[in-house]
CSV table of C-alpha atoms in Angstrom, one decimal:
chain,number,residue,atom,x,y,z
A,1,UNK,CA,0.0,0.0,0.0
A,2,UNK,CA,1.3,3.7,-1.2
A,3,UNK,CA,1.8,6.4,1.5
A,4,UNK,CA,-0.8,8.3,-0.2
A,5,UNK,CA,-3.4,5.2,0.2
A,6,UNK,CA,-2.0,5.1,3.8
A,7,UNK,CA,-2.4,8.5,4.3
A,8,UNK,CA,-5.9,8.4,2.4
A,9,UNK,CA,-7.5,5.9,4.8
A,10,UNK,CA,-6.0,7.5,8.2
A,11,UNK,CA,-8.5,7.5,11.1
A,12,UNK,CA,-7.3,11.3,11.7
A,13,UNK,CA,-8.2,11.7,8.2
A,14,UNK,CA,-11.3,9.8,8.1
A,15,UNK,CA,-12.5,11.3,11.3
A,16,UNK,CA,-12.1,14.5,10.5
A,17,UNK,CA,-14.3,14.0,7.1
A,18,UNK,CA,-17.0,12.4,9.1
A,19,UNK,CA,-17.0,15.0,11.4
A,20,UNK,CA,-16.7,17.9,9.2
A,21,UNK,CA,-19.9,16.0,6.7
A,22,UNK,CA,-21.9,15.4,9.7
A,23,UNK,CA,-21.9,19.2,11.0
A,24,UNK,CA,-22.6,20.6,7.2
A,25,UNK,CA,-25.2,18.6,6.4
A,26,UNK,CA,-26.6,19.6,9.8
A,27,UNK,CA,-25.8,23.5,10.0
A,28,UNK,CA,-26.8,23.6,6.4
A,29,UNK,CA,-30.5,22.1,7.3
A,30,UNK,CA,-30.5,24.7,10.1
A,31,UNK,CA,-30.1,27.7,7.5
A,32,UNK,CA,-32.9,26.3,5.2
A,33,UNK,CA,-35.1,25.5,8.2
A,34,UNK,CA,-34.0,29.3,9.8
A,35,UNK,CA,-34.6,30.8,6.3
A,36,UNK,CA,-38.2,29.5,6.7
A,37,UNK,CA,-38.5,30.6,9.6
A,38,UNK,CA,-37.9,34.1,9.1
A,39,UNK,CA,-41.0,33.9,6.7
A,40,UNK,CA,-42.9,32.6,9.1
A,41,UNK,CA,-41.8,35.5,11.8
A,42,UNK,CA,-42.8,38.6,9.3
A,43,UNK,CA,-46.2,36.6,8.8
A,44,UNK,CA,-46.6,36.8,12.8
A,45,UNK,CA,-45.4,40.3,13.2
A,46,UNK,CA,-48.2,41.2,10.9
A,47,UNK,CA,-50.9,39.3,12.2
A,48,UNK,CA,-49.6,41.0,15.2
A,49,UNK,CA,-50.7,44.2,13.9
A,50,UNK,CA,-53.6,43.6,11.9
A,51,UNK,CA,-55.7,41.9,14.8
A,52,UNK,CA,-56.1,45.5,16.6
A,53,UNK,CA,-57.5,47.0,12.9
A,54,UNK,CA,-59.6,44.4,12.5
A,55,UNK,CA,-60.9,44.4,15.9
A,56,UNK,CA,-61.3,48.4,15.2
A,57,UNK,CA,-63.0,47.8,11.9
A,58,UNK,CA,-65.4,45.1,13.4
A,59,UNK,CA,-66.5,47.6,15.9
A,60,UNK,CA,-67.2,50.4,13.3
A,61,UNK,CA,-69.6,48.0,11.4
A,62,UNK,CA,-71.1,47.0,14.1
A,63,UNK,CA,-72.3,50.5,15.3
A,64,UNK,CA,-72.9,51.3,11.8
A,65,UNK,CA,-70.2,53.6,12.0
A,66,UNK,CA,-68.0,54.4,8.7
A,67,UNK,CA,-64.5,51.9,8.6
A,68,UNK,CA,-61.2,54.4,8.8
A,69,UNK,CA,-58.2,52.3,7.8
A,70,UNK,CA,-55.8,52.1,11.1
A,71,UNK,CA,-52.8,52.5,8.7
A,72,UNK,CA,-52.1,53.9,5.5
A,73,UNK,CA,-50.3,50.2,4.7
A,74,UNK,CA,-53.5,48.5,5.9
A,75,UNK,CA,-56.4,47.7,3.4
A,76,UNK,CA,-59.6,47.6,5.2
A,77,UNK,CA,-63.0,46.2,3.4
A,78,UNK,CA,-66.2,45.5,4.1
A,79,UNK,CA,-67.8,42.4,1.9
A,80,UNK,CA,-71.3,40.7,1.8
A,81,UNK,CA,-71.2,37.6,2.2
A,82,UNK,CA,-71.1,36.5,-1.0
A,83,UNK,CA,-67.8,38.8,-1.4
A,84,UNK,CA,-69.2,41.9,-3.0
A,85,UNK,CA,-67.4,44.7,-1.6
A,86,UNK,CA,-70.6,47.2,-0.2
A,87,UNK,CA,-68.2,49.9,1.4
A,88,UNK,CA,-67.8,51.1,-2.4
A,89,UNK,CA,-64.3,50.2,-3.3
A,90,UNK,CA,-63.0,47.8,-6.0
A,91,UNK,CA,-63.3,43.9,-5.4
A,92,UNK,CA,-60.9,42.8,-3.0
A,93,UNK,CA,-58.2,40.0,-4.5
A,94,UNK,CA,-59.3,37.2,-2.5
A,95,UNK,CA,-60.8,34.1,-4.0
A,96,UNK,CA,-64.2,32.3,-3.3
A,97,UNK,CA,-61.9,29.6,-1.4
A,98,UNK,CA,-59.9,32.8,0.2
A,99,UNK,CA,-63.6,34.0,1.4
A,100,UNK,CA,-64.9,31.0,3.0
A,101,UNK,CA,-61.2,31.2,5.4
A,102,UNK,CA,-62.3,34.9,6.4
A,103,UNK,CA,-65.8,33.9,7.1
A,104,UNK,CA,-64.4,30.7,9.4
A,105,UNK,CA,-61.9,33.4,11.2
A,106,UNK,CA,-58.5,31.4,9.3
A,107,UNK,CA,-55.8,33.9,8.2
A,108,UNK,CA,-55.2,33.9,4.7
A,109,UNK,CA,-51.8,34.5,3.3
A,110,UNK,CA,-52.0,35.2,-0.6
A,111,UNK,CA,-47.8,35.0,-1.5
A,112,UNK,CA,-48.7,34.6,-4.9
A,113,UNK,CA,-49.4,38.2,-5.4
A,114,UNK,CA,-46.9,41.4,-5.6
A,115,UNK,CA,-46.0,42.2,-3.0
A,116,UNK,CA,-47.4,38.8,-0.9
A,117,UNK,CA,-50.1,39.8,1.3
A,118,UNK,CA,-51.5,38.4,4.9
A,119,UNK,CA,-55.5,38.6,5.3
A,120,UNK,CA,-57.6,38.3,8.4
A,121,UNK,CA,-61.2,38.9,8.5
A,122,UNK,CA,-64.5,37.8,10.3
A,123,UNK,CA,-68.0,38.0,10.1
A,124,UNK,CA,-69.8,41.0,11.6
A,125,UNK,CA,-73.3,42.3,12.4
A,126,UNK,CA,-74.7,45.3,10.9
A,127,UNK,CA,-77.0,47.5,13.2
A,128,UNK,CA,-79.7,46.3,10.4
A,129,UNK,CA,-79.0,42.7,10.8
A,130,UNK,CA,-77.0,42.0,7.9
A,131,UNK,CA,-74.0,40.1,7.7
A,132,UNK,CA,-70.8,41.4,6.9
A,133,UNK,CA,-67.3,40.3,5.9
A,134,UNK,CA,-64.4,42.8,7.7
A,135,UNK,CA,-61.3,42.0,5.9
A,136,UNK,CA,-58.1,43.8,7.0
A,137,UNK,CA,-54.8,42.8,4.9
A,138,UNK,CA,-51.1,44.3,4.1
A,139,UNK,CA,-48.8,43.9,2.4
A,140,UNK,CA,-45.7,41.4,3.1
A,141,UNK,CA,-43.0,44.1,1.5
A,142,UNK,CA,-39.2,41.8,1.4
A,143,UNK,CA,-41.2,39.0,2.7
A,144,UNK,CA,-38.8,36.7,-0.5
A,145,UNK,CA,-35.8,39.3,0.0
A,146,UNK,CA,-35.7,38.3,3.9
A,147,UNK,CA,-35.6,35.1,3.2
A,148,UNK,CA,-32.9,35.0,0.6
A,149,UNK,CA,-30.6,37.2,2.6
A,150,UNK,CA,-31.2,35.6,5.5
A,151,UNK,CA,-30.4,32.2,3.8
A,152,UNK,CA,-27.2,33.5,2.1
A,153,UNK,CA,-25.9,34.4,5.7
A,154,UNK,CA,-26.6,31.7,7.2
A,155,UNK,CA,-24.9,29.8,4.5
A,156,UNK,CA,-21.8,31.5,5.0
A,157,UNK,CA,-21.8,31.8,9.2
A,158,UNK,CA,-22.3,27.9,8.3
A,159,UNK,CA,-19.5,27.9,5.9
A,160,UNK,CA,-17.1,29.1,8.9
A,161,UNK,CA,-19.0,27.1,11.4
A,162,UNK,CA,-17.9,24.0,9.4
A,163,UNK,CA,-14.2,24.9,8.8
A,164,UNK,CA,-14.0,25.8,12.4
A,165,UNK,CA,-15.0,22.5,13.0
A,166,UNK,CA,-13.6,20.5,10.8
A,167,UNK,CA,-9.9,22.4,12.3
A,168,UNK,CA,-10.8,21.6,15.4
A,169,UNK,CA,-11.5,18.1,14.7
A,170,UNK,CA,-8.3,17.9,13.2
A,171,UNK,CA,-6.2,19.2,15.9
A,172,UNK,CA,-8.4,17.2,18.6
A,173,UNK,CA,-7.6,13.7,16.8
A,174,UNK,CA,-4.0,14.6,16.2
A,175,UNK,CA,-3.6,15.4,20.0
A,176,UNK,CA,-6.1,12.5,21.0
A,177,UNK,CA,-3.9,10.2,18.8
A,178,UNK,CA,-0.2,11.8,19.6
A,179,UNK,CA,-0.6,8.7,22.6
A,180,UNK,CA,-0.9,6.2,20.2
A,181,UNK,CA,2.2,6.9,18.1
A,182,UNK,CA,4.5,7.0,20.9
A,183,UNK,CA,2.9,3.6,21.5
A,184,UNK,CA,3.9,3.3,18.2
A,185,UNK,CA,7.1,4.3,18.6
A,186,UNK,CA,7.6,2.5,22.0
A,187,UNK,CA,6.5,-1.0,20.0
A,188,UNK,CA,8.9,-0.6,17.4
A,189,UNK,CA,11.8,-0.2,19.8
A,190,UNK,CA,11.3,-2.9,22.2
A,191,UNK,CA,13.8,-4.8,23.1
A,192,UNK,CA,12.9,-8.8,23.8
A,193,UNK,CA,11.2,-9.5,27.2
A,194,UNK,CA,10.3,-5.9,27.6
A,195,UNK,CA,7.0,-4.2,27.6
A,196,UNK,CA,5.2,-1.3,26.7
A,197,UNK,CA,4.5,1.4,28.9
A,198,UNK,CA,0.8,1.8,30.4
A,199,UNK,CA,-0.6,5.5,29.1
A,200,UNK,CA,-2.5,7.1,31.6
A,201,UNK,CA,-5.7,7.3,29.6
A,202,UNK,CA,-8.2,5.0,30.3
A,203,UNK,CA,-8.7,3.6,26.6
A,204,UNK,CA,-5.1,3.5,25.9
A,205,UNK,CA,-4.4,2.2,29.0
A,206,UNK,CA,-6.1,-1.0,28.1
A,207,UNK,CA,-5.3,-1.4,24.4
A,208,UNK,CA,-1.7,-1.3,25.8
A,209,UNK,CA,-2.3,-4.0,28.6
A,210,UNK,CA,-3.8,-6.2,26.2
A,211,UNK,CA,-0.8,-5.7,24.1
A,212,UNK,CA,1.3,-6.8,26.8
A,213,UNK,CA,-0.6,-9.6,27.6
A,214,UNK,CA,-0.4,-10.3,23.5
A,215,UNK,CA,3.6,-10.1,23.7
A,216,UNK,CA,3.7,-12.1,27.3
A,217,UNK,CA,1.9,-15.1,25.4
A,218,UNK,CA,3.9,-14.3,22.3
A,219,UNK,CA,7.5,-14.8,24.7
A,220,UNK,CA,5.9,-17.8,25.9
A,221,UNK,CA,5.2,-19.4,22.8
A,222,UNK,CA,8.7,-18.6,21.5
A,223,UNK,CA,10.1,-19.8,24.4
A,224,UNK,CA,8.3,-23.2,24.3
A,225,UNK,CA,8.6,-23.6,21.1
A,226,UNK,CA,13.1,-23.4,21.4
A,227,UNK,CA,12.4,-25.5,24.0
A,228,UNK,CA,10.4,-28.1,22.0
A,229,UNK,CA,12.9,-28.3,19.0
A,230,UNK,CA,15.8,-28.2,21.2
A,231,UNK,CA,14.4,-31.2,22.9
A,232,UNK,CA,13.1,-32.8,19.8
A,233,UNK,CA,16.3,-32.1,18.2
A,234,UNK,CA,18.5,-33.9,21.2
A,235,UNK,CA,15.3,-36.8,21.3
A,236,UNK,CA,16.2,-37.2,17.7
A,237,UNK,CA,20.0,-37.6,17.5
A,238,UNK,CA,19.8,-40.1,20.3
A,239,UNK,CA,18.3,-43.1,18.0
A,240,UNK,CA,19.7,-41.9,14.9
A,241,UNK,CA,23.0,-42.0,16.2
A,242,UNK,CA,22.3,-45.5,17.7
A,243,UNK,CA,21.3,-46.3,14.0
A,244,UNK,CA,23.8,-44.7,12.2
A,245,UNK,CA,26.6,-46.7,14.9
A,246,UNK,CA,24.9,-50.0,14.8
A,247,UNK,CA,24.8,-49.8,10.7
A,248,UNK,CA,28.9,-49.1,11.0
A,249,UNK,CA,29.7,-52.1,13.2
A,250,UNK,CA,27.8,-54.0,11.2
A,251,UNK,CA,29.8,-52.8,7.8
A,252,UNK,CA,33.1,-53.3,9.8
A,253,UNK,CA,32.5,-56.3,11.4
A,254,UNK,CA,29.8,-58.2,8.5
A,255,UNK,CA,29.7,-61.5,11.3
A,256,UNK,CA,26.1,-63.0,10.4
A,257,UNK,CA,25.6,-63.9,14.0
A,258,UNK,CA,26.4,-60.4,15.0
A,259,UNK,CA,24.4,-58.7,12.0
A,260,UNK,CA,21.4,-60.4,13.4
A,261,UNK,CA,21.6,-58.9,16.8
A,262,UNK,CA,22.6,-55.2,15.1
A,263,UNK,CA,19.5,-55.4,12.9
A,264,UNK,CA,17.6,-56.4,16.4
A,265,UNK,CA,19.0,-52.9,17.8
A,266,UNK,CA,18.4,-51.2,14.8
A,267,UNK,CA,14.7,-52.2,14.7
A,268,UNK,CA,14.6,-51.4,17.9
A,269,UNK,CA,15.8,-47.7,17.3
A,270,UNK,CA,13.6,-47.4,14.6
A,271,UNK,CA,11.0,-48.3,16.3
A,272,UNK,CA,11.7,-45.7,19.1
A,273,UNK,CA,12.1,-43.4,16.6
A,274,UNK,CA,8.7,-44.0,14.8
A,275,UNK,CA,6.9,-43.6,18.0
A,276,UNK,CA,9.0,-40.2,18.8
A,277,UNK,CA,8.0,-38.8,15.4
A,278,UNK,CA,4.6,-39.6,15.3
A,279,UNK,CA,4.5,-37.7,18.8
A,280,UNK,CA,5.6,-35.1,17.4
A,281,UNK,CA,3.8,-34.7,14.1
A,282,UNK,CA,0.9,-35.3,16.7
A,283,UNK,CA,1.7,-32.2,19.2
A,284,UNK,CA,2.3,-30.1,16.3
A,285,UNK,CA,-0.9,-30.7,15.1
A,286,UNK,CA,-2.4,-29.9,18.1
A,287,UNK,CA,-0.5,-26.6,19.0
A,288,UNK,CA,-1.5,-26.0,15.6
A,289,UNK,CA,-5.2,-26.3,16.6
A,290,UNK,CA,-6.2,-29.4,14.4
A,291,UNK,CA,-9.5,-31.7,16.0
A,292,UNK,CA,-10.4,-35.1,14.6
A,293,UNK,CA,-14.2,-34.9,14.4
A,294,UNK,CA,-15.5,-36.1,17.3
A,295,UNK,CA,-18.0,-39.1,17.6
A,296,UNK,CA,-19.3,-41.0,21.0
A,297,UNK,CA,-17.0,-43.2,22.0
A,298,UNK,CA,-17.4,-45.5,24.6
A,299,UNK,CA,-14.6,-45.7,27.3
A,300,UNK,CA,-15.5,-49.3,28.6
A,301,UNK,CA,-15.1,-51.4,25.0
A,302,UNK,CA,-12.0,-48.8,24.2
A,303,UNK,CA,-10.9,-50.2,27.7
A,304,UNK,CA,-11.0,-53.4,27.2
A,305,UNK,CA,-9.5,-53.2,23.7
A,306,UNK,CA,-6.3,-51.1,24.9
A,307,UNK,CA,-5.7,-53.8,27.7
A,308,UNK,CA,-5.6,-56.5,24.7
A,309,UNK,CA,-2.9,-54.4,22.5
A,310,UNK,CA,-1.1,-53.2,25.3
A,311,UNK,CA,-0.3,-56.4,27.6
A,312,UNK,CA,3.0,-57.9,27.1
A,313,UNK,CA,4.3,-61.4,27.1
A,314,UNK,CA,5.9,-62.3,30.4
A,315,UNK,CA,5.2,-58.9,32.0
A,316,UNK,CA,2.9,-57.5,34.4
A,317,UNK,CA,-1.5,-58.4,34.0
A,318,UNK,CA,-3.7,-55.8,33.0
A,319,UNK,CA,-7.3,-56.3,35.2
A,320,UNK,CA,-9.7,-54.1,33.5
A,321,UNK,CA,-12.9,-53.2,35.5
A,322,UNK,CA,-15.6,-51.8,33.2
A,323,UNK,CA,-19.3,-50.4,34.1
A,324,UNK,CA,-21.9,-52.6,33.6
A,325,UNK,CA,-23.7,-49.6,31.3
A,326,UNK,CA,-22.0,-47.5,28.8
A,327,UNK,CA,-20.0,-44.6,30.0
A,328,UNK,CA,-19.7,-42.6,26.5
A,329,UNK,CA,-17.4,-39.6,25.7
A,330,UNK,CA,-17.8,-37.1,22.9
A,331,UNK,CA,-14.3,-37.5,21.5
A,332,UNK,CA,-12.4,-39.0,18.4
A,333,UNK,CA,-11.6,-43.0,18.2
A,334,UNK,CA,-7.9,-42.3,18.0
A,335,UNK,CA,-8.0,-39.8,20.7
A,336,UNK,CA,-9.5,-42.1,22.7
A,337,UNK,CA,-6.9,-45.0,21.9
A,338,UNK,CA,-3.9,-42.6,22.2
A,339,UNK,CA,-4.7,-41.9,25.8
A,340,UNK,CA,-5.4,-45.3,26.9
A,341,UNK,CA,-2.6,-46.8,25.0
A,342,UNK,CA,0.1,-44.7,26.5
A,343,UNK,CA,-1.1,-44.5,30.4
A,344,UNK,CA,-0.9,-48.3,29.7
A,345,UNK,CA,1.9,-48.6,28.0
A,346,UNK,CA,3.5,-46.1,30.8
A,347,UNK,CA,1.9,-48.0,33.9
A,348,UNK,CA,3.1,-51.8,32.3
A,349,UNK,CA,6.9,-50.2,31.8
A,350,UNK,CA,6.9,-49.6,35.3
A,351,UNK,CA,4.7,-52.0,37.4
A,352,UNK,CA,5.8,-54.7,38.9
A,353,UNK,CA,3.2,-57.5,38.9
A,354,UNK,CA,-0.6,-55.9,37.9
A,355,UNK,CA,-2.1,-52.9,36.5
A,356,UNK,CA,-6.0,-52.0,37.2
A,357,UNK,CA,-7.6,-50.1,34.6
A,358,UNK,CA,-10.9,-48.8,35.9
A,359,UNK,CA,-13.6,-47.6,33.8
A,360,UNK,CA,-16.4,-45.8,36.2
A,361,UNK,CA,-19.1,-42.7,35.6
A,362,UNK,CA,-20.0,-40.3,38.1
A,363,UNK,CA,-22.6,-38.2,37.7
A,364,UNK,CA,-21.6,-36.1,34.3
A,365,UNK,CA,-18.3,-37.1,34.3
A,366,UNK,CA,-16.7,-40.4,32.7
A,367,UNK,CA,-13.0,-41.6,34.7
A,368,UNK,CA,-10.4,-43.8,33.5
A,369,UNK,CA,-8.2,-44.5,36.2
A,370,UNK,CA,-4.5,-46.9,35.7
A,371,UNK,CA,-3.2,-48.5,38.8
A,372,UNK,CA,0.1,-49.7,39.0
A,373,UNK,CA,2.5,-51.6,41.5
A,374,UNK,CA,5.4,-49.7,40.5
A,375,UNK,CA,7.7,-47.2,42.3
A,376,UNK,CA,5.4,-44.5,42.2
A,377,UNK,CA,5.8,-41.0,41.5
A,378,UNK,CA,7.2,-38.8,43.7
A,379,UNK,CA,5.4,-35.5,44.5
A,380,UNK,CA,8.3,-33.1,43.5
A,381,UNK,CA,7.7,-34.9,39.7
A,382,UNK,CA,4.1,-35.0,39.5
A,383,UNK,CA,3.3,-31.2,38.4
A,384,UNK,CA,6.0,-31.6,35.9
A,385,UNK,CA,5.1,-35.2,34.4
A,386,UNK,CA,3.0,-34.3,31.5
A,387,UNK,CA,5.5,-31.4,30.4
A,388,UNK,CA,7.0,-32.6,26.8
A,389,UNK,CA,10.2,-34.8,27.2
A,390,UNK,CA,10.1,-34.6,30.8
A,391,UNK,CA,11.4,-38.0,32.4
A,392,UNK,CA,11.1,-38.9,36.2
A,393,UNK,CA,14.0,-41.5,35.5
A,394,UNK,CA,15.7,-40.3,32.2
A,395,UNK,CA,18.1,-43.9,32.2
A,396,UNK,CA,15.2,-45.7,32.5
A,397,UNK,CA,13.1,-44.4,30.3
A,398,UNK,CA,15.4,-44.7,27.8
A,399,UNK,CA,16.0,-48.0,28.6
A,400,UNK,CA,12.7,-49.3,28.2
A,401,UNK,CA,12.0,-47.3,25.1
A,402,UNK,CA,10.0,-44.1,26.5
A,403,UNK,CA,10.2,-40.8,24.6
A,404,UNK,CA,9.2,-38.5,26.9
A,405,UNK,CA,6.0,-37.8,25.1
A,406,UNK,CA,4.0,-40.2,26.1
A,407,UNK,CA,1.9,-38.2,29.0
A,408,UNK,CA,2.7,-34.9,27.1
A,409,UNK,CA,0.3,-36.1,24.4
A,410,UNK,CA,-2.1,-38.1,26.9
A,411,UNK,CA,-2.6,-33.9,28.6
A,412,UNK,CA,-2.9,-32.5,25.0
A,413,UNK,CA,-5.7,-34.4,23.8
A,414,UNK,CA,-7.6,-34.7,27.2
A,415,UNK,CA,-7.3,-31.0,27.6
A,416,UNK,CA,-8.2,-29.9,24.4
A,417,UNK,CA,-11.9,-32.0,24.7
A,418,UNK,CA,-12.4,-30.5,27.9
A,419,UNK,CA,-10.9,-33.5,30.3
A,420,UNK,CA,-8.7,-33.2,33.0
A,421,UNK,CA,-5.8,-35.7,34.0
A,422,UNK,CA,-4.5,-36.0,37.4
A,423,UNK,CA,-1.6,-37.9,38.9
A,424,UNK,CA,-1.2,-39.6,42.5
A,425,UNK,CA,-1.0,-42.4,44.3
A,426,UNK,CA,-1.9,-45.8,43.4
A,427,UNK,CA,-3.7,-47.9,46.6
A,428,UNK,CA,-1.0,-50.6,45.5
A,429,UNK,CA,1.6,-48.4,46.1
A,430,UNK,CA,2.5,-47.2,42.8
A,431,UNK,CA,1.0,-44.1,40.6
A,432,UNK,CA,-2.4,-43.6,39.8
A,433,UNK,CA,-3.5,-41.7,36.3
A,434,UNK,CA,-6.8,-40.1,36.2
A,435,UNK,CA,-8.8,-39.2,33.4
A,436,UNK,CA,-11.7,-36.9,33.8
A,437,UNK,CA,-13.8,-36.8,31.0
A,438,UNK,CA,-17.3,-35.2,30.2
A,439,UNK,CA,-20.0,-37.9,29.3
A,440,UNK,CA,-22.4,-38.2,26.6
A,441,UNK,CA,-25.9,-37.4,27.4
């Protein structure tokens, strides 16, 4: 975008336009309406002074009395009622439909004629009995000439009116604004892990909280994510060196009985390996904000089904307790699968004899809690157990074939479905994993 366009679409620009629209439009509807009105002012100001003539005049007839005009600028008549003028003068220029607003006491403003003219008349009785129209009108002299004069100044005190405005506007969003560039300016010169500075005004002041809040989650995210690739990268080179060595002592030393066993390693790494990058592919999704579509799963047949993949020849029995309803969860299959598979896979690593998966629902809420004999966790581990590549025993878990990911990805998908997990202590003296999850109506 140009820095004309920029310059084009500025709020200061923009606001000043709106403003500046807004109080012509108005201030010019004021001069047309005030134009009016000054029409409608000389009509009063000579109703003002025609109602004393025509009360004069209504008297005279009355008492049979000849009519004297009150004012050389007034016309006064005397009509029939069927408008013939009797007091010997020429017609009066008032129309049948004129005549019939006189004899119902209505003003009667005639602005067709040169100059306009402003009627008021009634009906009066004669000392013979007859009925007579008294008529008293003037003449509206500059009644158009006001009103253009008065319409051409007000045009022009609007004129000013709006520039004044429109100024003012301008300076009163540049100074409103002047806070906001040295936001501006603030944000383009901050240094890492610093903030911005709060402005004392009360709008400001929270646009510019929020933007620290913005670059406080921004830090964090950074942060985690150097932490995540430094760790994935040092997960990584652990089996791939393995690989890379095994493969070389097998080319140096090409012994079938020893080939065998280096393929056994090596198929070993590369299975640790798989299982490292598909936790990874599987947290970036996540963080990414990916969802399977979620169907009704039920935890007591997924149960039973993880016990069956997950138990291992020669080491420690699953027992699997299941409802005797169905305890549902609105969640994906595989979600579902991932989270049993790896608390089981974690609890059979480390137990010694027996693991208890329980499958119970309380109220709302569906739990899947693993028992295990093992060693247990200690305390000072259990807030930091489901961080990513976090081990309690690093040797060990690398022994046995753990990533570190395991529980990471067991947290991810149980909090992003609305679940809670929960570690403590198993009743056979081992750890206890609990899965919180809402059930199905």
């Amino acid at each position: 975008m140009s820095r004309r366009t920029r310059r084009r679409r500025s709020l200061r620009r923009r606001i000043t336009l709106l403003a500046t629209a807004v109080t012509a439009v108005v201030l010019v509807g004021l001069a047309l309406l005030s134009s009016r009105l000054i029409g409608s002012l000389l009509v009063s100001s000579a109703d003002d002074e025609l109602a004393p003539a025509l009360s004069s005049a209504v008297a005279a007839v009355s008492a049979g009395d000849p009519v004297v005009p009150a004012s050389p600028n007034f016309q006064t008549r005397v009509l029939d009622t069927a408008g013939t003028a009797v007091d010997g003068g020429p017609p009066p220029l008032l129309s049948a439909a004129d005549l019939r607003r006189v004899k119902a006491a209505l003003p009667v403003s005639r602005l067709e004629d040169s100059p306009p003219t402003r009627w008021l008349g009634t009906v009066a009785t004669a000392p013979d009995g007859a009925q007579r129209v008294v008529v008293v009108g003037t003449g509206l002299v500059g009644f158009y000439p006001a009103q253009g004069a008065a319409l051409r100044w007000l045009l022009v005190a609007a004129g000013i009116a709006v520039a004044a405005a429109a100024a003012a506007t301008w300076f009163a969003v540049r100074s409103a604004m002047r806070p906001v560039g040295r936001l501006r300016t603030a944000a383009a010169a901050l240094a890492p892990g610093k903030r911005l500075p709060l402005p004392e005004a009360t709008e400001l002041h929270a646009l510019a909280g929020a933007l620290n809040d913005l670059l406080a989650r921004r830090d964090e995210a950074a942060d985690r994510l150097r932490r995540f690739t430094g760790d994935a990268a040092h997960e990584l080179r652990s089996p791939v060196a393995s690989i890379r060595v095994q493969a070389e002592v097998a080319v140096e030393h090409p012994d079938p009985s020893l080939s065998q066993e280096v393929l056994a390693d090596v198929a070993a790494e590369s299975r640790r390996l798989s299982a490292l990058v598909d936790g990874l592919l599987t947290l970036a999704r996540s963080d990414a904000g990916e969802l399977p579509r979620a169907t009704s799963v039920d935890l007591g047949v997924a149960a039973a089904d993880a016990a069956t993949r997950c138990r291992v020849e020669d080491g420690p029995r699953i027992v699997v307790h299941q409802p005797p309803s169905s305890c549902s969860v609105h969640a994906a299959p595989s979600e579902v699968d991932l989270v049993l598979d790896n608390l089981l896979r974690n609890a059979v690593r480390h137990a010694r004899a027996q693991v208890v998966l329980t499958v119970l629902r309380v109220g709302r809420v569906v739990r899947v809690v693993v028992d295990d004999d093992g060693h247990g966790i200690a305390e000072e581990h259990r807030a930091k157990v489901f961080d990513r590549f976090y081990r309690v025993q690093d040797d060990r878990a690398r022994s046995s074939g753990g990533t570190g990911l395991g529980l990471a990805l067991v947290a991810e998908v149980v909090r992003r479905r609305g679940g809670v997990v929960r570690v403590g202590e198993s009743p056979e003296g081992g750890a206890r994993f609990q899965v919180s999850w809402w059930a199905v109506r």
